[in-house]
Amino acid sequence: MAKFQFVFGFILLILFFIAVFVGVPYLLQIIQSNQIFNFSRFISTSTPGYFYSKPQPSISQPQSQPVIKPGESIYKGKVSISSAYRYNSEQINLSASFSDSGSMDITGWKIKSVQRGETVIGRGLALPQFNSFSSDIRLKSGDSVKIIAGISPLLSSFQINSCFGWLNNVYNIDSSLNYCPLIQISNLTGFGLDSACQNLILNSGSCRAPSDTVLNNYSRECRIWVEHNLNYNACVEKHMNESDFYKGWQIYTGNNNLFFDQLHDRVELRDQAGLLVDSYEY
């Protein structure tokens, strides 16, 4: 009996080793081929916040664009009515803001008032008194526009520039238009100007040239430099290619008629096709 138990146990031991050496590699092969366990279920990305969730790569979303409704312009969100002044002289302020580096033509656009009708934006002088030809009014991103009820002192709408203080001193348009580049001492070297002349120029004030009476007390070289350099045209020629030379537009209606109601009104800005760009209600 004991001998039989020994033989039977020996046979079981042999079968055990056969199962280990044959069955284990096969079992590992099945596991690796995902036939029993699908491990992807345990790292599922479909359960946000779950401990084993696989982090998703961040995807940058495109910048949202304004929704254009029927009757609205493709320029919606690019030019807006920022404010309106209803007392004394009527004025509407526009601001331009868009992502591309081009420009936008607003000649032919309309300011439409529920109470007063329409006012059409015309052409203007891009470089007043330097170039007498009027052109379409084009806005770049960041430009501001004043639309004023009245007649322009320059007899046309105009674009403001960094030398405009010279014209403002003559026409007395608006103190806010006294743009004038600063003259540095380095601008005066190499012209044979003595220190007294240099001091005169540096202290002449914003876009103002010394009078003939004053210049009579200085050298001939001093007078020549002042006459050639301290004026509007010379300023424009020197600075017109600078990136911040142009400052925005001042547009006039061409008459003194009110173009929106001073108490309550809805003012609309419409493009050349008559589509709504922006509105301002008060």
Short mmCIF file of C-alpha atoms in Angstrom, two decimals:
data_model
loop_
_atom_site.label_atom_id
_atom_site.label_comp_id
_atom_site.label_asym_id
_atom_site.label_seq_id
_atom_site.Cartn_x
_atom_site.Cartn_y
_atom_site.Cartn_z
CA MET A 1 0.00 0.00 0.00
CA ALA A 2 2.78 2.40 0.88
CA LYS A 3 4.52 1.54 -2.38
CA PHE A 4 1.35 2.44 -4.33
CA GLN A 5 1.04 5.79 -2.61
CA PHE A 6 4.64 6.57 -3.41
CA VAL A 7 4.18 5.79 -7.11
CA PHE A 8 0.94 7.79 -7.28
CA GLY A 9 2.55 10.80 -5.61
CA PHE A 10 5.53 10.58 -7.94
CA ILE A 11 3.20 10.62 -10.96
CA LEU A 12 1.35 13.71 -9.61
CA LEU A 13 4.68 15.49 -9.10
CA ILE A 14 5.69 14.79 -12.69
CA LEU A 15 2.32 16.11 -13.97
CA PHE A 16 2.74 19.25 -11.85
CA PHE A 17 6.13 20.03 -13.38
CA ILE A 18 4.77 19.39 -16.87
CA ALA A 19 1.92 21.85 -16.19
CA VAL A 20 4.35 24.48 -14.92
CA PHE A 21 6.76 24.24 -17.84
CA VAL A 22 4.07 24.04 -20.50
CA GLY A 23 1.10 25.92 -19.11
CA VAL A 24 2.76 29.02 -17.65
CA PRO A 25 4.38 30.25 -20.94
CA TYR A 26 1.09 29.65 -22.73
CA LEU A 27 -0.83 31.58 -20.08
CA LEU A 28 1.64 34.49 -20.35
CA GLN A 29 1.20 34.50 -24.13
CA ILE A 30 -2.59 34.77 -23.73
CA ILE A 31 -2.28 37.63 -21.25
CA GLN A 32 0.11 39.57 -23.51
CA SER A 33 -2.27 39.20 -26.45
CA ASN A 34 -5.15 40.71 -24.38
CA GLN A 35 -7.32 37.66 -24.92
CA ILE A 36 -8.24 37.42 -21.23
CA PHE A 37 -7.71 40.90 -19.78
CA ASN A 38 -8.11 44.07 -21.75
CA PHE A 39 -5.89 46.35 -19.66
CA SER A 40 -6.95 49.41 -21.64
CA ARG A 41 -10.22 49.29 -19.74
CA PHE A 42 -8.38 50.07 -16.53
CA ILE A 43 -6.69 53.16 -17.95
CA SER A 44 -9.71 54.42 -19.83
CA THR A 45 -9.62 58.08 -20.91
CA SER A 46 -13.40 58.30 -20.91
CA THR A 47 -13.69 58.84 -17.14
CA PRO A 48 -12.35 62.29 -16.27
CA GLY A 49 -11.01 62.63 -12.75
CA TYR A 50 -10.70 58.88 -12.24
CA PHE A 51 -7.45 57.93 -10.50
CA TYR A 52 -6.16 55.93 -13.47
CA SER A 53 -7.33 58.36 -16.15
CA LYS A 54 -4.82 58.99 -18.87
CA PRO A 55 -4.12 62.72 -19.21
CA GLN A 56 -5.24 64.19 -22.50
CA PRO A 57 -2.87 66.45 -24.44
CA SER A 58 -4.00 70.06 -24.29
CA ILE A 59 -5.35 71.39 -27.58
CA SER A 60 -5.37 75.13 -28.07
CA GLN A 61 -8.79 76.35 -29.13
CA PRO A 62 -9.02 78.90 -31.95
CA GLN A 63 -10.00 82.41 -30.89
CA SER A 64 -13.75 82.78 -30.98
CA GLN A 65 -15.12 85.07 -33.66
CA PRO A 66 -18.20 87.23 -33.25
CA VAL A 67 -21.34 85.53 -34.45
CA ILE A 68 -22.63 87.35 -37.53
CA LYS A 69 -26.41 87.40 -37.65
CA PRO A 70 -28.54 88.21 -40.72
CA GLY A 71 -28.36 91.95 -41.38
CA GLU A 72 -25.01 92.33 -39.61
CA SER A 73 -21.71 93.28 -41.25
CA ILE A 74 -18.57 91.16 -41.50
CA TYR A 75 -16.88 94.15 -39.82
CA LYS A 76 -18.83 93.59 -36.62
CA GLY A 77 -16.42 93.50 -33.68
CA LYS A 78 -13.68 95.20 -35.71
CA VAL A 79 -14.96 98.78 -35.55
CA SER A 80 -17.11 99.95 -32.67
CA ILE A 81 -18.81 103.09 -31.36
CA SER A 82 -16.86 103.80 -28.18
CA SER A 83 -18.72 106.94 -27.04
CA ALA A 84 -20.99 109.80 -28.08
CA TYR A 85 -20.99 113.43 -26.92
CA ARG A 86 -24.44 114.99 -27.10
CA TYR A 87 -23.88 118.49 -25.73
CA ASN A 88 -22.34 121.59 -27.31
CA SER A 89 -20.74 120.07 -30.41
CA GLU A 90 -22.07 116.63 -31.33
CA GLN A 91 -19.39 113.99 -31.68
CA ILE A 92 -19.20 110.22 -32.07
CA ASN A 93 -15.99 108.33 -31.34
CA LEU A 94 -15.07 105.10 -33.12
CA SER A 95 -12.30 102.66 -32.34
CA ALA A 96 -10.79 99.97 -34.57
CA SER A 97 -9.53 96.66 -33.25
CA PHE A 98 -8.76 93.64 -35.43
CA SER A 99 -6.07 90.99 -35.60
CA ASP A 100 -4.68 91.35 -39.12
CA SER A 101 -2.11 93.97 -40.13
CA GLY A 102 -4.10 95.43 -43.03
CA SER A 103 -6.41 98.42 -43.15
CA MET A 104 -10.16 98.90 -43.43
CA ASP A 105 -11.86 101.40 -45.76
CA ILE A 106 -14.77 103.17 -44.02
CA THR A 107 -15.54 105.74 -46.73
CA GLY A 108 -19.19 105.25 -47.64
CA TRP A 109 -20.10 103.93 -44.19
CA LYS A 110 -23.06 105.62 -42.52
CA ILE A 111 -23.95 106.96 -39.11
CA LYS A 112 -27.66 106.27 -38.89
CA SER A 113 -29.85 107.88 -36.25
CA VAL A 114 -33.38 106.73 -35.55
CA GLN A 115 -34.31 110.38 -34.90
CA ARG A 116 -32.13 112.28 -37.41
CA GLY A 117 -31.52 110.08 -40.44
CA GLU A 118 -28.19 109.18 -42.06
CA THR A 119 -24.78 110.84 -42.30
CA VAL A 120 -22.36 109.37 -44.86
CA ILE A 121 -18.61 109.21 -44.11
CA GLY A 122 -16.77 110.81 -47.02
CA ARG A 123 -13.11 111.08 -48.00
CA GLY A 124 -10.33 112.99 -46.26
CA LEU A 125 -6.75 114.21 -46.30
CA ALA A 126 -4.36 111.50 -45.18
CA LEU A 127 -1.52 114.02 -44.94
CA PRO A 128 -3.09 117.50 -44.68
CA GLN A 129 -1.30 120.42 -46.37
CA PHE A 130 1.52 118.13 -47.41
CA ASN A 131 -0.59 116.23 -49.92
CA SER A 132 -3.71 118.10 -51.04
CA PHE A 133 -5.41 115.06 -52.63
CA SER A 134 -8.26 113.52 -50.67
CA SER A 135 -8.42 109.75 -50.34
CA ASP A 136 -10.62 107.08 -48.82
CA ILE A 137 -10.46 106.94 -45.05
CA ARG A 138 -8.69 103.75 -44.04
CA LEU A 139 -8.30 102.50 -40.47
CA LYS A 140 -5.61 100.30 -39.00
CA SER A 141 -6.08 98.31 -35.83
CA GLY A 142 -5.74 100.63 -32.85
CA ASP A 143 -6.87 103.74 -34.74
CA SER A 144 -9.42 106.10 -33.23
CA VAL A 145 -11.89 108.27 -35.13
CA LYS A 146 -13.79 111.40 -34.13
CA ILE A 147 -16.88 112.18 -36.20
CA ILE A 148 -17.85 115.80 -35.51
CA ALA A 149 -20.91 117.76 -36.52
CA GLY A 150 -19.54 120.85 -38.26
CA ILE A 151 -17.24 122.21 -40.94
CA SER A 152 -13.57 121.29 -40.82
CA PRO A 153 -11.08 124.15 -40.20
CA LEU A 154 -9.06 122.54 -43.02
CA LEU A 155 -12.21 122.30 -45.21
CA SER A 156 -11.87 118.51 -45.23
CA SER A 157 -11.70 115.60 -42.85
CA PHE A 158 -8.09 114.79 -42.01
CA GLN A 159 -5.73 112.27 -40.46
CA ILE A 160 -3.77 113.47 -37.45
CA ASN A 161 -0.01 112.96 -37.33
CA SER A 162 2.89 113.54 -34.96
CA CYS A 163 3.67 116.92 -36.58
CA PHE A 164 0.12 118.22 -36.33
CA GLY A 165 1.04 120.74 -33.64
CA TRP A 166 2.40 123.00 -36.39
CA LEU A 167 -1.04 123.14 -38.04
CA ASN A 168 -2.87 123.38 -34.75
CA ASN A 169 -0.88 126.48 -33.83
CA VAL A 170 -2.16 128.11 -37.03
CA TYR A 171 -5.78 126.89 -37.07
CA ASN A 172 -6.33 126.48 -33.31
CA ILE A 173 -8.37 123.30 -33.86
CA ASP A 174 -8.04 121.46 -30.56
CA SER A 175 -5.41 121.53 -27.81
CA SER A 176 -5.40 117.73 -27.80
CA LEU A 177 -3.87 117.82 -31.31
CA ASN A 178 -0.60 119.50 -30.27
CA TYR A 179 1.57 116.60 -31.35
CA CYS A 180 5.14 117.73 -31.85
CA PRO A 181 8.39 115.71 -32.00
CA LEU A 182 10.95 116.73 -29.40
CA ILE A 183 14.15 118.31 -30.74
CA GLN A 184 17.29 116.90 -29.13
CA ILE A 185 20.69 118.59 -28.88
CA SER A 186 22.04 115.76 -31.06
CA ASN A 187 19.80 117.04 -33.90
CA LEU A 188 21.67 120.36 -33.91
CA THR A 189 25.29 119.24 -34.20
CA GLY A 190 27.23 119.48 -37.45
CA PHE A 191 25.44 122.58 -38.77
CA GLY A 192 27.81 125.26 -37.49
CA LEU A 193 25.28 126.47 -34.91
CA ASP A 194 26.73 128.26 -31.92
CA SER A 195 25.53 127.44 -28.39
CA ALA A 196 23.28 130.53 -28.24
CA CYS A 197 21.43 129.41 -31.38
CA GLN A 198 21.12 125.86 -30.08
CA ASN A 199 19.66 127.15 -26.85
CA LEU A 200 17.16 129.31 -28.78
CA ILE A 201 15.93 126.31 -30.80
CA LEU A 202 15.66 123.99 -27.80
CA ASN A 203 13.57 126.58 -25.94
CA SER A 204 11.33 127.63 -28.81
CA GLY A 205 8.31 125.71 -27.52
CA SER A 206 6.06 123.08 -29.05
CA CYS A 207 6.08 123.35 -32.84
CA ARG A 208 6.88 127.05 -32.79
CA ALA A 209 9.61 128.88 -34.68
CA PRO A 210 11.33 132.05 -33.39
CA SER A 211 10.06 135.26 -35.00
CA ASP A 212 12.11 137.28 -37.50
CA THR A 213 12.64 139.91 -34.84
CA VAL A 214 14.22 137.36 -32.53
CA LEU A 215 16.30 135.77 -35.32
CA ASN A 216 17.81 139.17 -36.16
CA ASN A 217 19.83 138.83 -32.98
CA TYR A 218 21.42 135.53 -34.04
CA SER A 219 23.85 134.35 -36.69
CA ARG A 220 23.05 133.81 -40.36
CA GLU A 221 23.59 130.05 -39.95
CA CYS A 222 21.05 130.07 -37.14
CA ARG A 223 18.41 131.76 -39.30
CA ILE A 224 18.98 129.36 -42.20
CA TRP A 225 18.63 126.29 -39.97
CA VAL A 226 15.45 127.60 -38.37
CA GLU A 227 13.83 128.49 -41.70
CA HIS A 228 14.66 125.08 -43.20
CA ASN A 229 13.79 122.88 -40.23
CA LEU A 230 11.25 124.52 -37.94
CA ASN A 231 8.08 124.15 -40.02
CA TYR A 232 5.37 121.63 -40.73
CA ASN A 233 6.67 120.32 -44.06
CA ALA A 234 10.18 119.73 -42.72
CA CYS A 235 8.75 117.90 -39.73
CA VAL A 236 6.63 115.63 -41.94
CA GLU A 237 9.54 114.80 -44.26
CA LYS A 238 11.69 113.84 -41.28
CA HIS A 239 9.15 111.74 -39.35
CA MET A 240 6.55 110.42 -41.82
CA ASN A 241 8.14 106.95 -42.07
CA GLU A 242 8.08 106.34 -38.33
CA SER A 243 5.70 103.60 -37.18
CA ASP A 244 3.78 105.88 -34.80
CA PHE A 245 3.54 108.89 -37.12
CA TYR A 246 -0.22 108.64 -37.78
CA LYS A 247 -2.56 109.16 -34.84
CA GLY A 248 -6.12 108.61 -36.13
CA TRP A 249 -8.80 110.52 -38.06
CA GLN A 250 -10.94 113.59 -37.42
CA ILE A 251 -14.03 113.46 -39.65
CA TYR A 252 -16.52 116.32 -40.15
CA THR A 253 -20.10 116.12 -41.38
CA GLY A 254 -19.63 119.28 -43.49
CA ASN A 255 -22.52 121.18 -41.89
CA ASN A 256 -23.77 122.23 -38.48
CA ASN A 257 -26.87 120.06 -38.54
CA LEU A 258 -27.35 117.69 -35.63
CA PHE A 259 -26.87 114.11 -36.78
CA PHE A 260 -28.30 112.41 -33.69
CA ASP A 261 -30.73 113.44 -30.98
CA GLN A 262 -29.31 115.03 -27.84
CA LEU A 263 -31.78 113.40 -25.44
CA HIS A 264 -32.52 109.83 -26.50
CA ASP A 265 -31.58 107.99 -29.65
CA ARG A 266 -30.19 104.83 -31.16
CA VAL A 267 -27.13 105.50 -33.28
CA GLU A 268 -26.01 102.81 -35.73
CA LEU A 269 -22.79 102.39 -37.67
CA ARG A 270 -23.43 100.71 -41.02
CA ASP A 271 -21.01 99.62 -43.75
CA GLN A 272 -21.13 100.41 -47.48
CA ALA A 273 -23.75 97.68 -47.99
CA GLY A 274 -25.96 99.10 -45.25
CA LEU A 275 -25.25 96.20 -42.87
CA LEU A 276 -24.97 96.85 -39.13
CA VAL A 277 -21.44 97.15 -37.74
CA ASP A 278 -22.26 98.49 -34.26
CA SER A 279 -24.90 100.48 -32.39
CA TYR A 280 -25.03 102.87 -29.43
CA GLU A 281 -28.22 103.55 -27.54
CA TYR A 282 -28.91 106.12 -24.84
#
